[in-house]
Short mmCIF file of C-alpha atoms in Angstrom, two decimals:
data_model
loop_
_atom_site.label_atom_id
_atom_site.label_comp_id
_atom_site.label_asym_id
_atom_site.label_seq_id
_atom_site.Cartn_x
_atom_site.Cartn_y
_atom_site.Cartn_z
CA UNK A 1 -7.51 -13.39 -68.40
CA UNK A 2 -3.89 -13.71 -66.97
CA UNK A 3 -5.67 -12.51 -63.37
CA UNK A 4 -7.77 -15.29 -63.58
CA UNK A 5 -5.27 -17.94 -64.37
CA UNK A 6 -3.02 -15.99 -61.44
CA UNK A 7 -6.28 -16.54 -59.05
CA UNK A 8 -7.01 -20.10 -59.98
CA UNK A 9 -3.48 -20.83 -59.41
CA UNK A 10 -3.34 -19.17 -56.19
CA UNK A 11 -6.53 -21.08 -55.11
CA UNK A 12 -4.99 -24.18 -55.73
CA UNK A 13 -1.73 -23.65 -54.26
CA UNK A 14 -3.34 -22.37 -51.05
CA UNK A 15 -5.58 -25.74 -51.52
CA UNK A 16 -2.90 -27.97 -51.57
CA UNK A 17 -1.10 -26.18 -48.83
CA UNK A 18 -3.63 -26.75 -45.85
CA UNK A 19 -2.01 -28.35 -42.26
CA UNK A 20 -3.25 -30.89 -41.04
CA UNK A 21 -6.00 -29.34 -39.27
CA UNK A 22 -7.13 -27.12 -41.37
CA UNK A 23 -7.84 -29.98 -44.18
CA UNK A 24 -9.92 -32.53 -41.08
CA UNK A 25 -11.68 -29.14 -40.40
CA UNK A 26 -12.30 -27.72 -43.79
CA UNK A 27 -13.66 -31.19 -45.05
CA UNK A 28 -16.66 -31.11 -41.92
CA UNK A 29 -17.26 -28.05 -42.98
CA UNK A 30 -17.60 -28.81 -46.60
CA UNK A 31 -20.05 -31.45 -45.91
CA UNK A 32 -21.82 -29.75 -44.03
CA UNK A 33 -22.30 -26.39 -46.24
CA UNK A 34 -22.61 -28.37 -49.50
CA UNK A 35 -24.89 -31.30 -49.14
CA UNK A 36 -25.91 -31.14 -53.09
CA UNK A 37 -23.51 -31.60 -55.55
CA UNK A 38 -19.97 -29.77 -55.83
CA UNK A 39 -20.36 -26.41 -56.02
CA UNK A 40 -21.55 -24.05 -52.94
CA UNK A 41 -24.00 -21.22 -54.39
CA UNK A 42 -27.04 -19.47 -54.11
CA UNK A 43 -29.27 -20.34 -50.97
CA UNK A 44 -27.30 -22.67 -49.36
CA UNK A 45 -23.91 -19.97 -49.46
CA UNK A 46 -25.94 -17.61 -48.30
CA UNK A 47 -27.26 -19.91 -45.48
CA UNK A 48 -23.56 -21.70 -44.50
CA UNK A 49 -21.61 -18.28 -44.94
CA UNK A 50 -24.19 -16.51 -42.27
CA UNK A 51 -22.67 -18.73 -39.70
CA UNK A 52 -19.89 -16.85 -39.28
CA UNK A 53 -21.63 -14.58 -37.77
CA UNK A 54 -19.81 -11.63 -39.50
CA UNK A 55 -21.64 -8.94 -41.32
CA UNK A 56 -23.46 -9.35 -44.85
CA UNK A 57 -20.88 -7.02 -46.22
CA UNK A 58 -17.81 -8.81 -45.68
CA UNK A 59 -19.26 -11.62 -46.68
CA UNK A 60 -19.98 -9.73 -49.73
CA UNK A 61 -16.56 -8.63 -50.14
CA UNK A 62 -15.38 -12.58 -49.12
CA UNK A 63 -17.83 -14.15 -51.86
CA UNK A 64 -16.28 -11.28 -54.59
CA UNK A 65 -12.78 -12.82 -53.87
CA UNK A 66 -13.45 -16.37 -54.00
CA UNK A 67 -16.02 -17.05 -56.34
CA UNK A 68 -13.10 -15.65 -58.88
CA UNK A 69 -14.97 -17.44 -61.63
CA UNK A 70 -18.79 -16.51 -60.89
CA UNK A 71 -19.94 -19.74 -60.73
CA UNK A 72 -20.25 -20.46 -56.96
CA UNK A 73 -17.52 -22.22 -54.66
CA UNK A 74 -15.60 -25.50 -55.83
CA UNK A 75 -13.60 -27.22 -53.12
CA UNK A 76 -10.82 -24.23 -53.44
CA UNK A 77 -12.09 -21.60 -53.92
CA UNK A 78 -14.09 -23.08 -50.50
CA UNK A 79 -10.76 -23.03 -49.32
CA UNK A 80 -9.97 -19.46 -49.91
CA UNK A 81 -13.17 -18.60 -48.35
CA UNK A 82 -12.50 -20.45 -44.94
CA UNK A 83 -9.08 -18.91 -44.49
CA UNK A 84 -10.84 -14.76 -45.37
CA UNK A 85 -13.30 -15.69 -43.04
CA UNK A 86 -10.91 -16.73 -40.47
CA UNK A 87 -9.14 -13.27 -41.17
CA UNK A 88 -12.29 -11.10 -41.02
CA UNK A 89 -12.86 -13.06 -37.82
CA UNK A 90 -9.50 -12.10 -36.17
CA UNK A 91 -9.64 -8.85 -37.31
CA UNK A 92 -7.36 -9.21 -40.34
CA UNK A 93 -7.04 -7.80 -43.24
CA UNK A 94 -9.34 -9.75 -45.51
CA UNK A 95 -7.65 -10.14 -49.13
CA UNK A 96 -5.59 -13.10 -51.60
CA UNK A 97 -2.56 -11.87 -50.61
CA UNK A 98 -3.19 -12.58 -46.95
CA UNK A 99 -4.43 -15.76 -47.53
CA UNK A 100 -1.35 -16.73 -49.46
CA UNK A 101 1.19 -15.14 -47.02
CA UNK A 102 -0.41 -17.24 -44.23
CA UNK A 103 -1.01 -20.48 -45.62
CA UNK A 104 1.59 -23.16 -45.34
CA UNK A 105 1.20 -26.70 -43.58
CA UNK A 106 1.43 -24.99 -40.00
CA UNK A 107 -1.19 -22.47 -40.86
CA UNK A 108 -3.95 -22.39 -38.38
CA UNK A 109 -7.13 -20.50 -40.11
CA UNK A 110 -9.91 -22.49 -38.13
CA UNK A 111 -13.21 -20.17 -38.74
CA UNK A 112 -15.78 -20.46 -36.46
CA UNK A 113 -19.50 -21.42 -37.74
CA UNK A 114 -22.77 -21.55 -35.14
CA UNK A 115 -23.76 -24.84 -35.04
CA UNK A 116 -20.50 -26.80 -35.68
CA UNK A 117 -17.72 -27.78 -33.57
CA UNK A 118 -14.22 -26.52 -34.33
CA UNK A 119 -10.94 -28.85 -33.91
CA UNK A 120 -10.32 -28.65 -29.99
CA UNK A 121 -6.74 -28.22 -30.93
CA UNK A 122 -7.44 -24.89 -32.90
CA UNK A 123 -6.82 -21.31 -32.48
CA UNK A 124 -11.16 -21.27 -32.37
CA UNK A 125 -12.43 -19.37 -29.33
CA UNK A 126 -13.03 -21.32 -25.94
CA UNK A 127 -17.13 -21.64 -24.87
CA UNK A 128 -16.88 -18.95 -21.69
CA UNK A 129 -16.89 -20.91 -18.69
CA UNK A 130 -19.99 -21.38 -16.43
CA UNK A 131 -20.00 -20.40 -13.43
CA UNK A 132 -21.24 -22.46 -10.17
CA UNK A 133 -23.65 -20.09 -8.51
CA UNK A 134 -24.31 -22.14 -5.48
CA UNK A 135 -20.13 -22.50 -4.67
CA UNK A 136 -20.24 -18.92 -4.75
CA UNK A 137 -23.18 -18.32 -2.55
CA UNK A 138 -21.61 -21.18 -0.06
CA UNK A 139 -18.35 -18.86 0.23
CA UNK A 140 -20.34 -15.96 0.73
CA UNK A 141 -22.80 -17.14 3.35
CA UNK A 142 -20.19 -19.16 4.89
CA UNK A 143 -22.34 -22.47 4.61
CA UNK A 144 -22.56 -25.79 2.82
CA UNK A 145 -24.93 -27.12 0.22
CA UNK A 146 -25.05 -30.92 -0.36
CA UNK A 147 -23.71 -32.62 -2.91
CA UNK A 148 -27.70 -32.60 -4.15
CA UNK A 149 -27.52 -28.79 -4.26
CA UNK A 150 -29.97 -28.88 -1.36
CA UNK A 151 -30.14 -26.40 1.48
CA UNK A 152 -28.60 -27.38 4.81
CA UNK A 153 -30.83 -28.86 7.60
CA UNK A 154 -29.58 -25.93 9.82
CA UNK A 155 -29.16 -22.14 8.68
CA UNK A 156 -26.78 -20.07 10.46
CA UNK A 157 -28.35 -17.95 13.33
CA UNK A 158 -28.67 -14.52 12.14
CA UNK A 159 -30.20 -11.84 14.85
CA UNK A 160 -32.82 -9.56 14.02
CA UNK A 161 -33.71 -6.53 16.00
CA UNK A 162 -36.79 -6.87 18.16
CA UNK A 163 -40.12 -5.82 16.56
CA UNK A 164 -41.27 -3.98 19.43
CA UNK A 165 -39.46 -0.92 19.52
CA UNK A 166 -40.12 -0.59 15.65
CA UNK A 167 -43.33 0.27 16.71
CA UNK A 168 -42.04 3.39 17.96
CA UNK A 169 -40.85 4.99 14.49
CA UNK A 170 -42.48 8.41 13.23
CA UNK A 171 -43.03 9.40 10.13
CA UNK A 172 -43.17 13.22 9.90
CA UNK A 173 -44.21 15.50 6.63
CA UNK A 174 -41.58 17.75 5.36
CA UNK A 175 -42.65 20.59 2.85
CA UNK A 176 -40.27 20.98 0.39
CA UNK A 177 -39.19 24.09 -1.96
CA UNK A 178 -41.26 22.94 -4.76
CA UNK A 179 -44.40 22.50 -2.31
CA UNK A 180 -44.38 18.52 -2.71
CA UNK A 181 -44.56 17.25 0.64
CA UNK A 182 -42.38 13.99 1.43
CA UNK A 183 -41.62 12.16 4.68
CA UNK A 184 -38.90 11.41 6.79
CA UNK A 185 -38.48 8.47 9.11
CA UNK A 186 -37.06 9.49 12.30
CA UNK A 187 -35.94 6.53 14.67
CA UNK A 188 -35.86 7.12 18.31
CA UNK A 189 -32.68 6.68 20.14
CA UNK A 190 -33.81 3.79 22.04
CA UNK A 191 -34.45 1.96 18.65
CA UNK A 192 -31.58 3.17 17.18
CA UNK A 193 -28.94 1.65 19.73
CA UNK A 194 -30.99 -1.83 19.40
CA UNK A 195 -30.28 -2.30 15.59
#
């Protein structure tokens, strides 16, 4: 029993200890994972928790820690679950004692969740950057699209060989070891110095 008392005292502590950011951040997410009531359990855990994205058995071992009481998730025990999550998403060590070592009111545990937008201020990872195809293919060609993303009027010139002496390619058989036979293009020298 004194565990318990030690937890729910720990949950609250690390509750009441949330920056700034963490509490604007933590509330959104609240709202959004626990539209009935105010407790978190069963389907919609199960359905909010996936989010994360990590795998169903650290959530496992997440859900052991925070649900202390085996009832589901009141707002601290929420709490608690945000900032393991966070961990387990940087790579930390997911545990209590973590959670209370790094909590404090310039802690910066801002989990990331499919579907919902984290604090632009946070530590949560940056959407990768597109990239503008058609600047790149300008630079390479060495031409200009519009401002439309339209094609230029003009191409640059670009000089082909003429098709007549292509005419004058062979194709002859070569046996091979295996007795497959392939063949071999052979250009003539006149087409050769052309190209």
């Amino acid at each position: 029993m004194e565990n318990l008392v030690q937890d729910g005292q720990a949950f609250s502590r690390t509750a009441q200890s949330l920056s700034n950011v963490e509490k604007e951040y933590y509330t959104v997410l609240w709202q959004s994972a626990c539209v009935q009531g105010d407790i978190l359990r069963g389907k919609a855990a199960f359905d909010f928790l996936s989010k994360s994205q990590l795998p169903r058995e650290i959530l496992k071992r997440i859900w052991d820690i925070a649900d202390w009481q085996k009832r589901g998730l009141a707002w601290e025990e929420f709490v608690v679950t945000l900032k393991l999550i966070s961990a387990a998403q940087k790579k930390q060590l997911v545990s209590l004692e973590r959670v209370l070592e790094t909590s404090g009111p310039t802690s910066r545990d801002l989990p990331t969740f499919d579907g919902i937008a984290a604090p632009p201020d946070g530590e949560a990872p940056e959407a990768p950057q597109k990239r503008d195809v058609f600047a790149e293919f300008e630079a390479l060609a060495g031409i200009q699209v519009g401002a439309t993303g339209a094609a230029p009027d003009v191409l640059p010139e670009v000089s082909h060989p003429p098709a007549e002496p292509l005419q004058n390619l062979v194709e002859e058989p070569v046996n091979d070891i295996g007795g497959t036979t392939s063949f071999v293009t052979q250009v003539p020298d006149s087409v050769a110095s052309q190209v």
